[in-house]
mmCIF file of N, CA and C in Angstrom:
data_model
loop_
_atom_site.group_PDB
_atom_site.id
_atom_site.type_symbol
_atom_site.label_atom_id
_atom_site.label_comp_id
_atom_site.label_asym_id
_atom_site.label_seq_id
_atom_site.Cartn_x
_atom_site.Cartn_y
_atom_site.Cartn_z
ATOM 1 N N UNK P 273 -83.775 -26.285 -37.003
ATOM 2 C CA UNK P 273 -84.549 -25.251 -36.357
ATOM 3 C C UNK P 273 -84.995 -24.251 -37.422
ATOM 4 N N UNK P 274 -86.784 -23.707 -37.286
ATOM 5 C CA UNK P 274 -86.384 -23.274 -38.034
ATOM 6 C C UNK P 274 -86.533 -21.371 -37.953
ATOM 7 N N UNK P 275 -86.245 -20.718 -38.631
ATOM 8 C CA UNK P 275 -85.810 -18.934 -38.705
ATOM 9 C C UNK P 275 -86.594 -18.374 -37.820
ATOM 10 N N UNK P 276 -88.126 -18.430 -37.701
ATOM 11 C CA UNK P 276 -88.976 -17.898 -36.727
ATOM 12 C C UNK P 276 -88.722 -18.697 -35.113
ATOM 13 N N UNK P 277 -88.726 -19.694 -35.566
ATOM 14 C CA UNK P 277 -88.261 -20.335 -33.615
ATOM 15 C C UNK P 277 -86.714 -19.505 -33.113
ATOM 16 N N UNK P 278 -85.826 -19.463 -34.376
ATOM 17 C CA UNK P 278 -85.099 -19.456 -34.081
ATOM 18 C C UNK P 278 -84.894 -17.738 -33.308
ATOM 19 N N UNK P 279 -85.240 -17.012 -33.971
ATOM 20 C CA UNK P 279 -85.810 -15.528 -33.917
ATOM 21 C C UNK P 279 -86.731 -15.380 -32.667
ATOM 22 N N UNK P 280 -87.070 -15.968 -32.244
ATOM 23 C CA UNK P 280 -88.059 -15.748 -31.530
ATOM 24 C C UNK P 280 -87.475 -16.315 -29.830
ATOM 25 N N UNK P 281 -86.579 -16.964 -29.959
ATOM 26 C CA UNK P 281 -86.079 -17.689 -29.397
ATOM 27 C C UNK P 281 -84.813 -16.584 -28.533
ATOM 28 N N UNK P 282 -84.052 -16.018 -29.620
ATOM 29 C CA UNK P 282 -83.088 -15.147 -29.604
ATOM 30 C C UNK P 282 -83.775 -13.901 -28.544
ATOM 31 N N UNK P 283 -84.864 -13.427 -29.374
ATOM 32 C CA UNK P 283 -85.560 -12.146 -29.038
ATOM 33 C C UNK P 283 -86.292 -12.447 -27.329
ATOM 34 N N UNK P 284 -86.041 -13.167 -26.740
ATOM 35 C CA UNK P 284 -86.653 -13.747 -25.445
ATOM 36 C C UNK P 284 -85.022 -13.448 -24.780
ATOM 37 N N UNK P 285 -84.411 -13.187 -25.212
ATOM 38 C CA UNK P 285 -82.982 -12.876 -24.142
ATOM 39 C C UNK P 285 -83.148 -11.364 -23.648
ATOM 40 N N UNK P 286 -82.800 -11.291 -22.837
ATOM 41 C CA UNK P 286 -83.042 -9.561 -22.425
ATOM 42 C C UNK P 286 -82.159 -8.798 -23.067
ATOM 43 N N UNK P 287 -83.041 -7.381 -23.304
ATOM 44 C CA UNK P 287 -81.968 -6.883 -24.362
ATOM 45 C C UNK P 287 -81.818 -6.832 -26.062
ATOM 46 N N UNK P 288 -82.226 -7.869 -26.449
ATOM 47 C CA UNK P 288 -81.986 -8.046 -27.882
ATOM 48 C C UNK P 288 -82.504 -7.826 -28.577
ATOM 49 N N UNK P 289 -82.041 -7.664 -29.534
ATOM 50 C CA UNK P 289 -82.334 -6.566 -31.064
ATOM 51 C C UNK P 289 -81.557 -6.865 -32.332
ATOM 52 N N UNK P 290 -82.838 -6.362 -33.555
ATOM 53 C CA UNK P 290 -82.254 -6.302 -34.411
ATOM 54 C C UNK P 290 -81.610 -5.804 -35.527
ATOM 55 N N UNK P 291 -80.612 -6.000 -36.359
ATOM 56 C CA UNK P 291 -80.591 -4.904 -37.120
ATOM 57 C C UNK P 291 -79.683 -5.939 -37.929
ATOM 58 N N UNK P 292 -79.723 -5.029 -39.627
ATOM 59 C CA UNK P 292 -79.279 -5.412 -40.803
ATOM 60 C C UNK P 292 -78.215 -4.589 -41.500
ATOM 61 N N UNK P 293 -77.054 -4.298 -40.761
ATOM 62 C CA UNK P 293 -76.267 -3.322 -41.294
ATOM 63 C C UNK P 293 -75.365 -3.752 -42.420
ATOM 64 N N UNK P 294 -75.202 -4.903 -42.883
ATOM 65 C CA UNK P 294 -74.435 -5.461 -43.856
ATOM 66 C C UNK P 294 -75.140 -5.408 -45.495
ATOM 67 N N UNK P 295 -76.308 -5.890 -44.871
ATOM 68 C CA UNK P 295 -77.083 -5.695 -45.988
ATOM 69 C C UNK P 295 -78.922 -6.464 -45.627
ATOM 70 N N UNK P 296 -79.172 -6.713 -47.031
ATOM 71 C CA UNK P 296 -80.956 -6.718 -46.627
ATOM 72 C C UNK P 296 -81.179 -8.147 -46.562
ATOM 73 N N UNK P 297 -80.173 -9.014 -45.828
ATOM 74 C CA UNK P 297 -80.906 -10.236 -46.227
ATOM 75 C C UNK P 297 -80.463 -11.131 -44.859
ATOM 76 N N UNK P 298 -79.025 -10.470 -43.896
ATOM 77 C CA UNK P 298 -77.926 -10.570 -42.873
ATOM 78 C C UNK P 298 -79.044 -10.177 -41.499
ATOM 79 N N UNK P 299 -79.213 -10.600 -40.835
ATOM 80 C CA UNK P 299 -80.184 -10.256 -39.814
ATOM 81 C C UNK P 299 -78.798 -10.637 -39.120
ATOM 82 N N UNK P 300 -78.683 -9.565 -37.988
ATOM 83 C CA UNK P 300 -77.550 -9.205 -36.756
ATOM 84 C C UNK P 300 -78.275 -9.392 -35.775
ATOM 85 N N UNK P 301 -78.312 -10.017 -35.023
ATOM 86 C CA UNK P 301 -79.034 -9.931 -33.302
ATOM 87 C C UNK P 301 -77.860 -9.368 -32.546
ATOM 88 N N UNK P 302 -78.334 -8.356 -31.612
ATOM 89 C CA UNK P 302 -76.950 -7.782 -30.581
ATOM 90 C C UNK P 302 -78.024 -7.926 -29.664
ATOM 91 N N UNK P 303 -76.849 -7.240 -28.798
ATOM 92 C CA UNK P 303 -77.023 -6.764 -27.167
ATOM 93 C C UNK P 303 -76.741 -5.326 -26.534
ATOM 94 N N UNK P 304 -77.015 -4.883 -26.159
ATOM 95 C CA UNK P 304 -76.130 -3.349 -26.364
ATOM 96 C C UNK P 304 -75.177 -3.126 -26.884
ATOM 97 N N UNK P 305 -75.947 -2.971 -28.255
ATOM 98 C CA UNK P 305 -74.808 -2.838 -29.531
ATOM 99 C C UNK P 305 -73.954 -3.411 -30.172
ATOM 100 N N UNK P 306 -73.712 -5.240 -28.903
ATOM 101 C CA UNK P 306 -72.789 -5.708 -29.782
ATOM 102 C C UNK P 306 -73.306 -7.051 -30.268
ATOM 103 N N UNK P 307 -72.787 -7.331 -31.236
ATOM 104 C CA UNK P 307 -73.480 -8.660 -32.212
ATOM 105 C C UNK P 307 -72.728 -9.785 -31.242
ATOM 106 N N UNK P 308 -74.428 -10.678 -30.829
ATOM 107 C CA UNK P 308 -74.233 -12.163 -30.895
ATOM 108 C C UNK P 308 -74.598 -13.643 -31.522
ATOM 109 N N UNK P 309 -75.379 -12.963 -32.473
ATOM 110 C CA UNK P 309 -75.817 -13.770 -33.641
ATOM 111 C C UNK P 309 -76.002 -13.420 -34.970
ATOM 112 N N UNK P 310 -75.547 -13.935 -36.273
ATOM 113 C CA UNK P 310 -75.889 -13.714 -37.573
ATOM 114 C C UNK P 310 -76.778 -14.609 -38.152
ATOM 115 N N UNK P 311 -77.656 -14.408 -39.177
ATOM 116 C CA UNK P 311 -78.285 -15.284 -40.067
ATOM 117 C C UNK P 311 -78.563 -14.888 -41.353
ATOM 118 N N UNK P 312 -79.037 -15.477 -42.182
ATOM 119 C CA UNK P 312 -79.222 -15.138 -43.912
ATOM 120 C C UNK P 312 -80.931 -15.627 -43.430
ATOM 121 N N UNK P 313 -81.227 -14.065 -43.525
ATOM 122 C CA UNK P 313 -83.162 -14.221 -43.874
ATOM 123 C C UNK P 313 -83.656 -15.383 -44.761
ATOM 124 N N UNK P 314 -83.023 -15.340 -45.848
ATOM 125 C CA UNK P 314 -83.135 -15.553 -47.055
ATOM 126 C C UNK P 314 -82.668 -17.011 -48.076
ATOM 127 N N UNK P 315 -81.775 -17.535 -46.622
ATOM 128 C CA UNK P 315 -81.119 -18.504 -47.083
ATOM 129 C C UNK P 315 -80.709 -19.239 -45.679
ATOM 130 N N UNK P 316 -81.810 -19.496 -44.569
ATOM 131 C CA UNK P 316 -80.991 -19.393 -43.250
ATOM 132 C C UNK P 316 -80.280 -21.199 -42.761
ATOM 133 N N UNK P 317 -79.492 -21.693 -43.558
ATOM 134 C CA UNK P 317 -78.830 -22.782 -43.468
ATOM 135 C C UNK P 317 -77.979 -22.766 -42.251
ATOM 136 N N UNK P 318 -77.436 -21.677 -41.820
ATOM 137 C CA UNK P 318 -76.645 -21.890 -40.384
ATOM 138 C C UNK P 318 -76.802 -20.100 -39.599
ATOM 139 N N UNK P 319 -76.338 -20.361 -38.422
ATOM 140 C CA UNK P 319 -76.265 -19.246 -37.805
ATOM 141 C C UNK P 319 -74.749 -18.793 -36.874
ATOM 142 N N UNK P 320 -74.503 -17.741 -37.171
ATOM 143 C CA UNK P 320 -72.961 -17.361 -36.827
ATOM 144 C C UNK P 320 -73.346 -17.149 -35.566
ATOM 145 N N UNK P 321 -72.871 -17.617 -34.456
ATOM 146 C CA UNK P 321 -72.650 -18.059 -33.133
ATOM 147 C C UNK P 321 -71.163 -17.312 -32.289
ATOM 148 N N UNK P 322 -70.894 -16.777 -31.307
ATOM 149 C CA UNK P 322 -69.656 -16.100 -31.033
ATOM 150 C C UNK P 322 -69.753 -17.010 -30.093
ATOM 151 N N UNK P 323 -68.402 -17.899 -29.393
ATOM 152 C CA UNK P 323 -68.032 -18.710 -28.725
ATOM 153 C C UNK P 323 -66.895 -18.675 -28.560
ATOM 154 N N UNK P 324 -66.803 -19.559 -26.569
ATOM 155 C CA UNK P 324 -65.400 -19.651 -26.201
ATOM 156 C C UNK P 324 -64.265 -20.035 -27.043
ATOM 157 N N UNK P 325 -63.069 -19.676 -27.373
ATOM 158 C CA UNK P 325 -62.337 -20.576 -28.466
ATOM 159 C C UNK P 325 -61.647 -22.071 -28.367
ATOM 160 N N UNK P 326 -61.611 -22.427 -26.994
ATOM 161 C CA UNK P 326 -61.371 -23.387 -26.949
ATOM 162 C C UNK P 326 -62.992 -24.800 -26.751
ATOM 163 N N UNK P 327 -63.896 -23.908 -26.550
ATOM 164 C CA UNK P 327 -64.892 -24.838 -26.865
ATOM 165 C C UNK P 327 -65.252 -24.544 -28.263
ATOM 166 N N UNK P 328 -64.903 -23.522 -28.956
ATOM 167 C CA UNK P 328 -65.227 -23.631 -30.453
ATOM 168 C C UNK P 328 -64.352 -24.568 -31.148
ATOM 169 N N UNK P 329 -63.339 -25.048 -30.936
ATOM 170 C CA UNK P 329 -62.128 -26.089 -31.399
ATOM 171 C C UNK P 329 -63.477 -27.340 -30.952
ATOM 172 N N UNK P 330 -63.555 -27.967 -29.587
ATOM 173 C CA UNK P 330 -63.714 -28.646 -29.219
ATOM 174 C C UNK P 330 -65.488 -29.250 -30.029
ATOM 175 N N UNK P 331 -66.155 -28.081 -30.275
ATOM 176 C CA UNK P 331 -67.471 -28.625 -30.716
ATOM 177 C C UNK P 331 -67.440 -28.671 -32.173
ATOM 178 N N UNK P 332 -66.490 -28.190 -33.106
ATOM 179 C CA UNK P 332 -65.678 -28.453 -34.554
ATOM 180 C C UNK P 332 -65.031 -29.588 -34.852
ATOM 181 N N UNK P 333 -64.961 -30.206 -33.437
ATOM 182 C CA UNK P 333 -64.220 -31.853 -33.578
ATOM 183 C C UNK P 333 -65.747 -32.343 -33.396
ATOM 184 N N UNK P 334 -66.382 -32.545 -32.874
ATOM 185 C CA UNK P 334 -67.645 -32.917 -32.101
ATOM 186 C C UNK P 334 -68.472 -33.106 -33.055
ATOM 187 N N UNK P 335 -68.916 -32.190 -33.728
ATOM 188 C CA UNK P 335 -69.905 -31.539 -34.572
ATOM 189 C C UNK P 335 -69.919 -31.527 -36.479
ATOM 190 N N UNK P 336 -70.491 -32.477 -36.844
ATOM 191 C CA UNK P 336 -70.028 -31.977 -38.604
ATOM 192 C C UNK P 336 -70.743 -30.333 -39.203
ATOM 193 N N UNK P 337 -71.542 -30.344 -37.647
ATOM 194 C CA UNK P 337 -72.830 -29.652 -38.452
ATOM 195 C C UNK P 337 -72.170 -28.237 -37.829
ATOM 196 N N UNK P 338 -70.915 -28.052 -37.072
ATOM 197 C CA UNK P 338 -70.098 -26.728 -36.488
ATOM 198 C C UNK P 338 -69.037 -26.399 -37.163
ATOM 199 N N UNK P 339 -68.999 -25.375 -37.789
ATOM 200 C CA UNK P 339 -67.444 -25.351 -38.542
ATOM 201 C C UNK P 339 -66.900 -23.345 -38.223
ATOM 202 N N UNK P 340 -65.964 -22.998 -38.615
ATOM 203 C CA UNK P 340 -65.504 -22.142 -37.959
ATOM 204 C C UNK P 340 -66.577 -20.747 -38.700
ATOM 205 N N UNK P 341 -66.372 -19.899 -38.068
ATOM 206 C CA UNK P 341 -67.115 -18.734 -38.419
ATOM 207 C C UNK P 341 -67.246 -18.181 -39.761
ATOM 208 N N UNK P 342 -68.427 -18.116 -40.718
ATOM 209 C CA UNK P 342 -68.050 -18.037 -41.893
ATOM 210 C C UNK P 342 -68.298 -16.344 -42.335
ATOM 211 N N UNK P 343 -67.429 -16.061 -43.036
ATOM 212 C CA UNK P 343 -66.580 -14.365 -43.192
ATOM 213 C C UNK P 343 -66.304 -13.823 -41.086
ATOM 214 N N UNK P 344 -65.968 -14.787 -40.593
ATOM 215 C CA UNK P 344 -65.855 -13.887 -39.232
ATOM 216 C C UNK P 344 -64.828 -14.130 -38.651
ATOM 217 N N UNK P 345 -64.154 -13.947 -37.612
ATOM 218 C CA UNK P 345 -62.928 -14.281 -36.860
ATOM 219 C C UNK P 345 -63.061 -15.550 -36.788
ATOM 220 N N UNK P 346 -62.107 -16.580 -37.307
ATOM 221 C CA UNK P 346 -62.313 -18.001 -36.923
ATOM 222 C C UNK P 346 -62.413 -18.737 -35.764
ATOM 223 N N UNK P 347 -61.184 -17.871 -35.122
ATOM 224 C CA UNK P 347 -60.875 -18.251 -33.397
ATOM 225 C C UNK P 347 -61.937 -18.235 -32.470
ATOM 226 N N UNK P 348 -62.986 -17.125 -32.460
ATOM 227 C CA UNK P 348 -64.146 -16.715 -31.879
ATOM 228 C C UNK P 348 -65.536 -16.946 -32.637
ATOM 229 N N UNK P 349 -65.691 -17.540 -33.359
ATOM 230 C CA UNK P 349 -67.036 -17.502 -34.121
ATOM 231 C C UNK P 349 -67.071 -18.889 -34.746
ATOM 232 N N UNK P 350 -68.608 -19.256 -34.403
ATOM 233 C CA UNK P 350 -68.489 -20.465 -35.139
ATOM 234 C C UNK P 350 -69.914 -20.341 -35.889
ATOM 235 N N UNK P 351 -70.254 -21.191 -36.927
ATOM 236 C CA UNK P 351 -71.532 -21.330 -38.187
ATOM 237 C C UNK P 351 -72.196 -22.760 -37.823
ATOM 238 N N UNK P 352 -73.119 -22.462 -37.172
ATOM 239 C CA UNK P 352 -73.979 -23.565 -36.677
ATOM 240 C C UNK P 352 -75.027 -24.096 -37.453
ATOM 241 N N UNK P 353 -74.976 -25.119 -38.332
ATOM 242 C CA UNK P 353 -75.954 -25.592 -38.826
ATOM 243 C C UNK P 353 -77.473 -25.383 -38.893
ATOM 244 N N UNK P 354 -78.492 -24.729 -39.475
ATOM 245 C CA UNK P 354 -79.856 -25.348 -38.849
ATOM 246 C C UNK P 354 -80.651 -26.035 -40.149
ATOM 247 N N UNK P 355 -79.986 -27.571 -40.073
ATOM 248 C CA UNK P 355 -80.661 -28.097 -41.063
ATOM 249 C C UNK P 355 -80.341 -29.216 -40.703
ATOM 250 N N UNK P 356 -80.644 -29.460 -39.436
ATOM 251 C CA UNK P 356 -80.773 -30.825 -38.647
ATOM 252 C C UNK P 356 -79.377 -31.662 -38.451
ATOM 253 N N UNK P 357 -78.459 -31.484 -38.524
ATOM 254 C CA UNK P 357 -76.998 -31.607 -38.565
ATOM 255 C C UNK P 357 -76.580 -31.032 -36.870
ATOM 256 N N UNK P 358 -77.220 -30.306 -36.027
ATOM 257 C CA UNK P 358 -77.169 -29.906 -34.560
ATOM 258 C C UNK P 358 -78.357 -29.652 -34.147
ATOM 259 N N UNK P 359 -78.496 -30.558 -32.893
ATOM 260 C CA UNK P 359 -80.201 -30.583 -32.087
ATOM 261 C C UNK P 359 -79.983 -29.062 -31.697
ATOM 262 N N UNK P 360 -81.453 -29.149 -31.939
ATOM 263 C CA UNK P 360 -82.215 -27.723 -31.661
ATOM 264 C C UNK P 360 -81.754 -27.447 -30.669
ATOM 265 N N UNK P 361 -81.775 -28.254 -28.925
ATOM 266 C CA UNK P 361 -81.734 -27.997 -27.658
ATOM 267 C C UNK P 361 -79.993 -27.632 -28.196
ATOM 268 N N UNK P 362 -79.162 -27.797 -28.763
ATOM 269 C CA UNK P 362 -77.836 -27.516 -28.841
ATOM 270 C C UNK P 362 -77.435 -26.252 -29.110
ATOM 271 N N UNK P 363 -78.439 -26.119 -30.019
ATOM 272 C CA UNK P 363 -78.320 -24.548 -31.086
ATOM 273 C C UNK P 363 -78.605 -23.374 -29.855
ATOM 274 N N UNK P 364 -79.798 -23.805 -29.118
ATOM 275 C CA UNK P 364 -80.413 -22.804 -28.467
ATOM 276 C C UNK P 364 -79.416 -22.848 -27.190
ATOM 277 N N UNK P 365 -78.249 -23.829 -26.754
ATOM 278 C CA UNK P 365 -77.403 -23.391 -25.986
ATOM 279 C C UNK P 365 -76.293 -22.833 -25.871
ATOM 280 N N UNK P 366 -75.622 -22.418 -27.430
ATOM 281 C CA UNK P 366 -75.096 -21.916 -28.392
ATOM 282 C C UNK P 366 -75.341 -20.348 -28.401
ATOM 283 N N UNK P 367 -76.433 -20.020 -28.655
ATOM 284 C CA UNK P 367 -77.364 -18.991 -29.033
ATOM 285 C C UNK P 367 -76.908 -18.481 -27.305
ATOM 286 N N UNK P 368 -77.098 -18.677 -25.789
ATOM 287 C CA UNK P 368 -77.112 -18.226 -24.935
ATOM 288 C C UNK P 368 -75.731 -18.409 -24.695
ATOM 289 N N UNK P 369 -75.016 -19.303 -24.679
ATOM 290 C CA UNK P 369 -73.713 -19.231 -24.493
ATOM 291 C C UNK P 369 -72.696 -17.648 -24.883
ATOM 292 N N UNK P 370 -73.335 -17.718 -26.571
ATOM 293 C CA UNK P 370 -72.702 -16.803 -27.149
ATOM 294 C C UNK P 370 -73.166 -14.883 -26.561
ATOM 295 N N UNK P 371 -74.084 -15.079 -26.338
ATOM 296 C CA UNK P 371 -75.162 -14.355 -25.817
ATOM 297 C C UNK P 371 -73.995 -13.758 -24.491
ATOM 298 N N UNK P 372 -74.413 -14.664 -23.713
ATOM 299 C CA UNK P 372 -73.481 -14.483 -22.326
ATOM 300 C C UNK P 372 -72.163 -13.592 -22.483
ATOM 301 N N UNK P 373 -71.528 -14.494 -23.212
ATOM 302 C CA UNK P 373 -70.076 -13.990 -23.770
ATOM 303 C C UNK P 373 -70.075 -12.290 -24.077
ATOM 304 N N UNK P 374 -70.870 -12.072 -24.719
ATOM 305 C CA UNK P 374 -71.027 -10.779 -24.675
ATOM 306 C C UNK P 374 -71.355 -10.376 -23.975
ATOM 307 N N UNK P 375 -72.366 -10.286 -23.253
ATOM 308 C CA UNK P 375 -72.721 -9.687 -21.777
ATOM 309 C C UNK P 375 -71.927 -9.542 -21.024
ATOM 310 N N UNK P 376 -71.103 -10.607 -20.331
ATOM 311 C CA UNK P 376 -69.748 -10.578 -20.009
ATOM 312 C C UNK P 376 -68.986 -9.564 -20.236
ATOM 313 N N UNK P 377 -68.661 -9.477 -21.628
ATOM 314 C CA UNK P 377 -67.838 -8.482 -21.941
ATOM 315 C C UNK P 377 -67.918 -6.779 -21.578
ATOM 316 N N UNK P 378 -69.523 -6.758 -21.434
ATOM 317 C CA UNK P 378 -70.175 -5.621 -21.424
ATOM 318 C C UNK P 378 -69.621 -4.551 -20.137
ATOM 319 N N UNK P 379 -69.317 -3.003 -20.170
ATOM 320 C CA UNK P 379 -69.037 -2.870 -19.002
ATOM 321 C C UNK P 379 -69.835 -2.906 -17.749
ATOM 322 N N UNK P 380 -70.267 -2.593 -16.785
ATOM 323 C CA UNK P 380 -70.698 -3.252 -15.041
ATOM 324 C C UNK P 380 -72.342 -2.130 -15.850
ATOM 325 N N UNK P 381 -72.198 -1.438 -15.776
ATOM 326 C CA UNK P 381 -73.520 -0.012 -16.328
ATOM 327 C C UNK P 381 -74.419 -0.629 -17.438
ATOM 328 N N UNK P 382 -73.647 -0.883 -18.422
ATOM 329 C CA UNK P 382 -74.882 -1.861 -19.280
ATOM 330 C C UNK P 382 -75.194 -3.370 -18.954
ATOM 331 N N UNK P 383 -74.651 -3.881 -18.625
ATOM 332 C CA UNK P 383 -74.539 -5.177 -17.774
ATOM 333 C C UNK P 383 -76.161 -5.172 -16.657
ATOM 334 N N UNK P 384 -75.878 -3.804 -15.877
ATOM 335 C CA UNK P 384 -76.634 -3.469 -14.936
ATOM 336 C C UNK P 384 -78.010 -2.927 -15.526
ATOM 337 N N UNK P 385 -78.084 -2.679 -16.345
ATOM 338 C CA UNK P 385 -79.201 -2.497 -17.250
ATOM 339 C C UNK P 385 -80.009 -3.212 -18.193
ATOM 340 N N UNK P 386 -79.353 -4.216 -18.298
ATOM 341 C CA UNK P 386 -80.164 -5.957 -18.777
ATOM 342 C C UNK P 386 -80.521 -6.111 -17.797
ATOM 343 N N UNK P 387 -80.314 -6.006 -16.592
ATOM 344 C CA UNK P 387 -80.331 -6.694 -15.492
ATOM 345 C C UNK P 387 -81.651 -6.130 -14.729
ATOM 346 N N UNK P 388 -81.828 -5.015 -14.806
ATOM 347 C CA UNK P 388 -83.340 -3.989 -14.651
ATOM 348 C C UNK P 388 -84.143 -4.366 -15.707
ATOM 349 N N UNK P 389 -84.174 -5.141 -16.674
ATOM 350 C CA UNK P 389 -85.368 -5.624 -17.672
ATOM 351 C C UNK P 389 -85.827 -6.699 -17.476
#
């Protein structure tokens, strides 16, 4: 997949945004405020993905192209290939999965405010 689909793809979720607080090259996608995707502008070989942990085990057996979160919590984060190693339609269910997860998390007020967009 590649950085602009992938971006563009992301930015179609309600809510989402971006920002580069690590540095100038780390593109952060959140949700009210909280990160559900990472990428390297600059180098975008995989994308840091936040996922269930027992389906992050399960798609790390599955997957050569899934391996655990790279600089991130291992248990919760996984580094998704995009260099044809995981179908696109996979990535982009990944991308909402992880997405969700946060939303989820979100309290009922911001939750309720994706939900008005």
């Amino acid at each position: 997949m590649h950085l602009d689909e992938l971006i563009h793809f992301c930015f179609q979720l309600p809510g989402a945004t971006e920002t580069f607080p690590f540095d100038k090259r780390t593109l952060v996608i959140k949700v009210q405020g909280k990160m559900f995707a990472l990428v390297d502008v600059e180098d975008p070989t995989g994308i840091n993905l936040k996922c269930d942990p027992e389906r992050a085990i399960e798609l790390r057996e599955r997957y050569d192209g899934i391996q655990p979160g790279y600089h991130m919590n291992k248990t919760h984060w996984n580094t998704v290939s995009l260099l044809g190693q995981v179908d696109d339609s996979l990535v982009k269910e990944l991308i909402v999965h992880s997405y969700d997860l946060i939303v989820s998390s979100l309290p009922k007020k911001l939750r309720d405010e994706l939900a008005d967009r």
